[in-house]
Coordinates of C-alpha atoms in Angstrom, one line a residue:
X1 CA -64.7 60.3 147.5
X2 CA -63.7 63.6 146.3
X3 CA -63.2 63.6 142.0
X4 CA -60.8 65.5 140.7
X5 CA -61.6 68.1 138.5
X6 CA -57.7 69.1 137.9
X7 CA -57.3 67.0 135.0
X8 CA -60.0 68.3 133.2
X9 CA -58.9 72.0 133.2
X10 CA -55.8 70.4 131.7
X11 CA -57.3 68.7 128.9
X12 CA -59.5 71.7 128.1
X13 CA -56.3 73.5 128.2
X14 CA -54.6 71.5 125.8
X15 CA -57.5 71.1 123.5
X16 CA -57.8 67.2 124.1
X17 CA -61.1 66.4 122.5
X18 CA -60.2 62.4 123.1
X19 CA -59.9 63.2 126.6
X20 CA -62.9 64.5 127.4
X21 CA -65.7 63.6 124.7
X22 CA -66.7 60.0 126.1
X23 CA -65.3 60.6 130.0
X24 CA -68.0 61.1 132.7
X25 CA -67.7 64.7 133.4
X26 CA -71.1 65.7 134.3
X27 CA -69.6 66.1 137.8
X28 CA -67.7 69.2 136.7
X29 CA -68.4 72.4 137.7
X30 CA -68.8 73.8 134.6
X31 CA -69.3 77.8 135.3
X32 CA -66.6 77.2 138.0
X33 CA -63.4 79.5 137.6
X34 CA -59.3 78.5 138.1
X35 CA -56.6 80.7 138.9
X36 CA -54.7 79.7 136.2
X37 CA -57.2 79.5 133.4
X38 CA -59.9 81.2 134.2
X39 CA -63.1 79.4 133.1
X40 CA -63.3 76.4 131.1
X41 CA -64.2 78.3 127.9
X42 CA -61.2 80.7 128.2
X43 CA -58.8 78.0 128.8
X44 CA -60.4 76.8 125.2
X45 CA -59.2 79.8 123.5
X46 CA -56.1 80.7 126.2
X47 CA -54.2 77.3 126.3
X48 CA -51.7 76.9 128.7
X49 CA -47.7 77.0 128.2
X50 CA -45.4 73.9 129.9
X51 CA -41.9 74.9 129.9
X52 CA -41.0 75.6 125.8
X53 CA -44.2 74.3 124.5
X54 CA -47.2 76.7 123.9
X55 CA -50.3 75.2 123.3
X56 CA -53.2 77.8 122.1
X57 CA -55.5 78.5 118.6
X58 CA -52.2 80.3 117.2
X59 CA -49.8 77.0 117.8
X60 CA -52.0 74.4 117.2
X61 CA -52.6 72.3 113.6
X62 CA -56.0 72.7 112.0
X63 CA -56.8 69.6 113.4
X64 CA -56.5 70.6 117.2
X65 CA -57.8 74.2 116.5
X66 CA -61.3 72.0 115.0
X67 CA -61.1 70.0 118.4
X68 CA -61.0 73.4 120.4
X69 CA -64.1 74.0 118.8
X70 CA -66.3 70.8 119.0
X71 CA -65.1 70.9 123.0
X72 CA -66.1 74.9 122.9
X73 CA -69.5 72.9 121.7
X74 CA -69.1 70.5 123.9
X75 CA -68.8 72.7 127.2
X76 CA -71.9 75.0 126.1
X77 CA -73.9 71.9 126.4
X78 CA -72.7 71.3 129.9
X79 CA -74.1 74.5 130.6
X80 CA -71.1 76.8 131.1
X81 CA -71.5 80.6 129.8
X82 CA -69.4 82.8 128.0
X83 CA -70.3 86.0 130.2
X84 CA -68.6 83.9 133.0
X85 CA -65.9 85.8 134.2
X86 CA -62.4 84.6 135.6
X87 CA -61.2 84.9 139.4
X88 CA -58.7 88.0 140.7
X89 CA -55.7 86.0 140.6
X90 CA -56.7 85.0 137.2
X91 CA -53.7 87.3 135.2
X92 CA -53.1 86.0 131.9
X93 CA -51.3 87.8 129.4
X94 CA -49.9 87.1 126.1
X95 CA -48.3 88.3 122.6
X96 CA -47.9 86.2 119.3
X97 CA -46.1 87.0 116.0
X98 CA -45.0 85.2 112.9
X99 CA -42.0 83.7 112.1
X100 CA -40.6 83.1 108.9
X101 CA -37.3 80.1 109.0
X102 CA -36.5 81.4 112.6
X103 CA -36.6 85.3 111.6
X104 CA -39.5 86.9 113.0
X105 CA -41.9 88.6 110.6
X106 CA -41.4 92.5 110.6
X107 CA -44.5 94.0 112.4
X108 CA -46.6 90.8 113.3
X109 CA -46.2 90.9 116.8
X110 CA -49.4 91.6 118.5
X111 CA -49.5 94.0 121.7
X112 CA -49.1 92.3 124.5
X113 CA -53.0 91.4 125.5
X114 CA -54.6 91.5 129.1
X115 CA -57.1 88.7 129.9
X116 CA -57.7 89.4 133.4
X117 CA -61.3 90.5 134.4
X118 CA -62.7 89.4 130.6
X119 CA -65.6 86.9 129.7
X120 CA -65.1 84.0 127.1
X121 CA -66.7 86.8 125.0
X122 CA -64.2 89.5 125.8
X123 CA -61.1 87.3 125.3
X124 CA -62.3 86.4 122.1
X125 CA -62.8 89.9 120.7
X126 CA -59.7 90.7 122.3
X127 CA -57.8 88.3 120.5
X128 CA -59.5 89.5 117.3
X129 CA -58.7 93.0 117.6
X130 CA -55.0 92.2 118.3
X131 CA -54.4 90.0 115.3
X132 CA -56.5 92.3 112.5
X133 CA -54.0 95.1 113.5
X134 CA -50.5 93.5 112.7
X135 CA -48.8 92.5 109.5
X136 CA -48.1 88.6 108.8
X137 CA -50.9 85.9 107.7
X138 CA -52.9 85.5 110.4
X139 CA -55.8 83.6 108.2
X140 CA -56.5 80.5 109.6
X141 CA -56.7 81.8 113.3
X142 CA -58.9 84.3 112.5
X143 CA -61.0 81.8 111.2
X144 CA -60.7 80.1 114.5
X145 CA -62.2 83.0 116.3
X146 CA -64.8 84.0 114.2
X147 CA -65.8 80.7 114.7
X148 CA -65.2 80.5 118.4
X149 CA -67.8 83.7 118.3
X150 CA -70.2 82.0 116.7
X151 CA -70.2 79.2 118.8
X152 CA -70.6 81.7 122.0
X153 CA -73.2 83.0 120.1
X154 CA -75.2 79.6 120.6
X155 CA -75.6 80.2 124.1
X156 CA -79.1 80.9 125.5
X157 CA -79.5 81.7 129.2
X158 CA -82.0 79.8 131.0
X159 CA -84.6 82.0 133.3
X160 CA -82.5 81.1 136.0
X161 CA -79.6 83.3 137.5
X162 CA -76.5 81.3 136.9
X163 CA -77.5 78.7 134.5
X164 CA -77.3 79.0 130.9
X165 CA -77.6 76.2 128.0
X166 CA -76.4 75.8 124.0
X167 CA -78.4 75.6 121.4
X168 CA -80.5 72.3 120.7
X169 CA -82.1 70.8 118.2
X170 CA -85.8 71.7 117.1
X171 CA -88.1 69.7 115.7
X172 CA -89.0 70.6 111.6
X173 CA -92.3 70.4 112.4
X174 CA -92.4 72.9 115.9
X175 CA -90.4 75.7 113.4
X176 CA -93.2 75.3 110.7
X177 CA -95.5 75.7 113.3
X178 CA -94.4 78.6 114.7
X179 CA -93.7 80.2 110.8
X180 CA -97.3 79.7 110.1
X181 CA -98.5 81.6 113.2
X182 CA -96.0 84.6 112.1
X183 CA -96.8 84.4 108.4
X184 CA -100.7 83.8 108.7
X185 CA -101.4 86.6 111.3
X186 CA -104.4 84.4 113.0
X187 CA -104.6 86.2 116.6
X188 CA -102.4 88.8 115.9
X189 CA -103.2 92.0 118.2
X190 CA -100.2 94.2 117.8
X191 CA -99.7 96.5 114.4
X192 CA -95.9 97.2 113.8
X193 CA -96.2 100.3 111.0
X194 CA -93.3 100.3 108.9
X195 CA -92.7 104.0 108.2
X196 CA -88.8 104.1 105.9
X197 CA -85.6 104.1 105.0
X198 CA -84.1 102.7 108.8
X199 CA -81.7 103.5 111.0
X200 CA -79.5 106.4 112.0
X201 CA -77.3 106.6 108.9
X202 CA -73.2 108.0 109.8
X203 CA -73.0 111.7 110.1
X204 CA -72.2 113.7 107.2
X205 CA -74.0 110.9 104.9
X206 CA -77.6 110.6 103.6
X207 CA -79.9 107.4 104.4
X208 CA -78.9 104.2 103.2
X209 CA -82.4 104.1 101.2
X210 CA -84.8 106.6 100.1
X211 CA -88.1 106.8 102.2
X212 CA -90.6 104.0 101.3
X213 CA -94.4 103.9 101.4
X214 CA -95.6 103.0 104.7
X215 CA -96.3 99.2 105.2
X216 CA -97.8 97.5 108.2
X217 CA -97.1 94.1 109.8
X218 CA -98.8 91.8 112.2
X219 CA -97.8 90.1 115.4
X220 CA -98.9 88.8 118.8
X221 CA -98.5 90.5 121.8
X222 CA -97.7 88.2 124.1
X223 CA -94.8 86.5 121.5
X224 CA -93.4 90.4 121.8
X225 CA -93.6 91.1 125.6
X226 CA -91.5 87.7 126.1
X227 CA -89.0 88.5 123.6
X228 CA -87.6 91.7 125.7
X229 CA -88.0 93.9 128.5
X230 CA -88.1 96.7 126.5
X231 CA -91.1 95.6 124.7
X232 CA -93.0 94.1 127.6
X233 CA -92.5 97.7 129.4
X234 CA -94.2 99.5 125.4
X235 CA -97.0 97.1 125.4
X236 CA -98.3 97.7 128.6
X237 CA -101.1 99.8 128.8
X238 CA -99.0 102.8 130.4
X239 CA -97.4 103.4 127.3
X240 CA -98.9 104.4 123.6
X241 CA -97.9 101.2 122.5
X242 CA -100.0 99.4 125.0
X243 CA -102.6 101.1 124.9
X244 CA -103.2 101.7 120.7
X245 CA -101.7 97.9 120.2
X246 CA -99.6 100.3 117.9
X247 CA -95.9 100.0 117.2
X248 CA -94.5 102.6 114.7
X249 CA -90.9 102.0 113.9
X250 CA -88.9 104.2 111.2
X251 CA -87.6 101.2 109.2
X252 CA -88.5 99.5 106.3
X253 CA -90.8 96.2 106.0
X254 CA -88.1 93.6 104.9
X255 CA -85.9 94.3 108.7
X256 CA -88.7 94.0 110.8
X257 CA -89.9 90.5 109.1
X258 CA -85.9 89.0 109.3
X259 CA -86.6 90.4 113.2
X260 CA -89.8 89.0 113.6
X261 CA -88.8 85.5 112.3
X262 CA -85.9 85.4 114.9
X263 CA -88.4 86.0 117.4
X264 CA -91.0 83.3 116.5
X265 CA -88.7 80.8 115.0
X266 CA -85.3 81.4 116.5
X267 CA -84.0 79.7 113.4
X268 CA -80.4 81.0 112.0
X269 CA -80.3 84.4 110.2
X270 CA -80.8 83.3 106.3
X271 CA -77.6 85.5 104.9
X272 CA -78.4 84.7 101.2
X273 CA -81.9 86.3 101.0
X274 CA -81.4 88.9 103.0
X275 CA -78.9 91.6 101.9
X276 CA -76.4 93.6 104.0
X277 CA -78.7 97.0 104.6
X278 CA -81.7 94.7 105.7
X279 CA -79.8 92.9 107.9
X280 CA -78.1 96.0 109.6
X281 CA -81.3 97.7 110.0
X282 CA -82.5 94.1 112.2
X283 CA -79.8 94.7 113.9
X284 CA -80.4 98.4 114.8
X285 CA -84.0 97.1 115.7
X286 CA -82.9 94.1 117.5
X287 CA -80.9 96.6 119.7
X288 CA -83.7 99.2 120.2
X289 CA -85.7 96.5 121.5
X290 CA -84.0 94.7 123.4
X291 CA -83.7 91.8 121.9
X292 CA -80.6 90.1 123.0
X293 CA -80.7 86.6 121.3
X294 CA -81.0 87.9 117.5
X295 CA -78.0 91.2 117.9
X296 CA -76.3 88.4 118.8
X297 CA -77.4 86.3 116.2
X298 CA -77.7 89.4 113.4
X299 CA -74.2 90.6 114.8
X300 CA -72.2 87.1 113.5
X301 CA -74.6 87.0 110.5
X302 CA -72.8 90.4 109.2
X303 CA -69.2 89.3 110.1
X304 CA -69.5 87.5 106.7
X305 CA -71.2 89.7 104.9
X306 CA -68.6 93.0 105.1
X307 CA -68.4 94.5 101.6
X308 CA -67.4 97.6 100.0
X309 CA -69.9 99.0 99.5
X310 CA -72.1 98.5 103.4
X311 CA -68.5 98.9 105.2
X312 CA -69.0 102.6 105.7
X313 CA -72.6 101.6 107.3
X314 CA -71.8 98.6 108.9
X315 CA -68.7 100.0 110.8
X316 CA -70.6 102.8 111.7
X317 CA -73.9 100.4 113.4
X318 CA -71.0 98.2 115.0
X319 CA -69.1 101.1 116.7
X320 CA -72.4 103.0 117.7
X321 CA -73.6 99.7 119.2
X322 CA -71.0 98.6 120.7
X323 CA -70.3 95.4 118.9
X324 CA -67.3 93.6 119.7
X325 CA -67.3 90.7 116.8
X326 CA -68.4 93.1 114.2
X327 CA -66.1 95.9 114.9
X328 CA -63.3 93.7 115.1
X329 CA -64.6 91.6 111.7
X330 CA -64.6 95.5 110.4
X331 CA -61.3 96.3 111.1
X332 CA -59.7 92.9 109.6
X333 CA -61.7 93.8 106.1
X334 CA -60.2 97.4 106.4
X335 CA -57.0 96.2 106.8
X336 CA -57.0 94.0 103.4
X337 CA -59.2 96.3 101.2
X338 CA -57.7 98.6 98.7
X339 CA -61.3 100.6 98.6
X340 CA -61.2 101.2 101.9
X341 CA -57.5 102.1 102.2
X342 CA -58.2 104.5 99.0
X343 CA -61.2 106.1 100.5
X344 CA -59.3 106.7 103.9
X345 CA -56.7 108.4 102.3
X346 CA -58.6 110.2 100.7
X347 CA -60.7 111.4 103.7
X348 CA -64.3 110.6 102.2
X349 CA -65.2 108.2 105.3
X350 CA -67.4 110.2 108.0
X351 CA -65.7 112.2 110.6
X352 CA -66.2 109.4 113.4
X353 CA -64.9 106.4 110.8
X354 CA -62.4 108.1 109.2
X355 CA -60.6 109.2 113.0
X356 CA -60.9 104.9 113.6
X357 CA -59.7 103.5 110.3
X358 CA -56.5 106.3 110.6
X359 CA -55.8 105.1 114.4
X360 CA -55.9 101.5 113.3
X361 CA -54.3 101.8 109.6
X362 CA -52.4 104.7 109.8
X363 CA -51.7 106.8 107.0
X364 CA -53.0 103.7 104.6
X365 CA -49.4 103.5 103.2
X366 CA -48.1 99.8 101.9
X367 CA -46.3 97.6 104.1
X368 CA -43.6 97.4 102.3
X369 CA -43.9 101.4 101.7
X370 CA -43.4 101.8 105.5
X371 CA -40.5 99.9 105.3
X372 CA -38.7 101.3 103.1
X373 CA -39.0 104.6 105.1
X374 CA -38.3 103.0 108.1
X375 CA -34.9 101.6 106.8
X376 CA -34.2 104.9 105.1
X377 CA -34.7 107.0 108.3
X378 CA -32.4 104.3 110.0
X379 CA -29.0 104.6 106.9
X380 CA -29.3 108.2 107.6

């Protein structure tokens, strides 16, 4: 006999951890699509809507937005994947705002947003970029999606077309194994040369650092030529780097080691030790190379690590590169700095930052400044 599947896009819908946690599910087709909530880790994010009741992150109590996430969890160890997309007839739209009593807040209605032909990925990005451009507290459910990125960010794809798995545990020991093959250099055929100050810095400014003194590194080839395409096609002996065992890179020592770690350890990005401007410049690397797994992984590293002083850089890296999360994570930090606002209206961004920050914040002006023009142009 035939299971049914139906109530299970429900309870995803709804966000009914109970439901689902101890059920036998494993019959579920769990990269499977539904016309009316596209994949089972958009109807996580989505919700659904039964007659006056709205059931989504921006309704829910912390307490059902935390169960959203350990099923988010839950699903990404069933093996469904965020670059799953949803079916044609899949065409989901929706708006939120705040409400203060039963008066809406002035200017916290988002645009209306489009989730038709998006990824779990692409609906959570979406949703960020909507809610860091409107007035009103929108706090805890931005939390909710930085942290539904970071979950997304857990998924590894298997070498097979189609399948795809979370995260799992490693054992201590495997790690320390694999930090003392990196750190030791026993074997190591490949010299990465370390030759300054990084990445492409925004036009109009100088390099983030001065130039350093060259500094070489040590790693295996064959760890390399399995971490990315693009570094399996540079080792081989048709290229330089194949043939010299030679890697020259134009950024400092301290970026390539956070990237080399990620590739032999796979253990999370340490944010502590390693400051803003190194971790960028693994990023930039990371994206040179390849490297899929650790952007990824560098990308949600920096969402928390946004400052003052490395937002010119980092919004810079995360529009050039095409980052979603950190764009978005950008944008929301603009839109509740006073440095930033100053600097904008001031005009000492780059050309390319200043034209985005402008389209997004306008004029930098107060809130309540706006406001009070608004209502002045309207007693006229």
């Amino acid at each position: 006999m035939e299971k049914d599947s139906d109530w299970i896009w429900e309870a995803l819908a709804l966000g009914e951890e109970s439901l689902l946690k101890d059920a036998d599910i494993d019959y579920f087709d769990w990269n499977g699509t539904h016309e009316k909530y596209g994949t089972p880790l958009i109807a996580l994010v989505v919700g659904k809507a039964t007659g006056q009741e709205v059931y989504d992150f921006a309704t829910g109590t912390p307490e059902k937005l935390n169960e959203r996430l350990n099923l988010m969890k839950l699903v990404l160890g069933k093996g469904a994947s965020p670059h799953a997309k949803p079916p044609p007839q899949f065409s989901i739209c929706k708006s939120w705002w705040k409400t203060e009593g039963d008066k809406e807040v002035e200017n916290s209605r988002t645009p209306l947003v489009h989730f038709n032909d998006k990824s779990a990925y692409g609906v959570v990005a979406s949703c960020l970029e909507a809610l860091t451009n409107v007035e009103g507290d929108w706090k805890r459910e931005l939390r909710f999606l930085r942290d539904a990125a970071r979950i997304l960010a857990s998924y590894r794809p298997t070498g097979h077309a189609g399948e795809g798995m979370a995260r799992v545990p490693v054992a201590e020991g495997v790690v320390e194994t694999w930090e003392r093959i990196l750190s030791s250099g026993e074997g190591a055929d490949v010299t990465i040369v370390c030759r300054g100050a990084g990445g492409d810095a925004p036009p109009g400014t100088s390099p983030v650092s001065p130039p350093c003194a060259t500094e070489q590194l040590m790693a295996h080839a064959v760890v390399l030529r399995h971490a990315s395409r693009v570094l399996k096609a540079m080792l081989s002996p048709l290229f330089r780097e194949g043939s010299t065992a030679r890697v020259d890179v134009d950024f400092e020592a301290a970026p390539v080691r956070v990237l080399l770690a990620l590739l032999y350890t796979g253990e999370e990005v340490d944010e502590v030790d390693s400051p803003p401007d190194t971790l960028l410049s693994a990023l930039e690397l990371a994206h040179q190379w390849d490297v899929s797994h650790a952007v990824i992984a560098l990308e949600m590293a920096l969402t928390n690590r946004i400052d003052d002083a490395c937002f010119c850089r980092t919004m810079e890296v995360a529009t050039r590169l095409q980052l979603p999360q950190l764009a978005a994570a950008c944008m929301a930090y603009a839109k509740n700095s006073a440095d930033v606002k100053r600097r904008l209206k001031l005009a000492q961004f780059p050309e390319l930052i200043q034209s985005l920050l402008a389209k997004a914040l306008g004029d930098a002006e107060s809130g309540e400044s706006r406001r009070k023009r608004r209502r002045l142009i309207m007693t006229l």
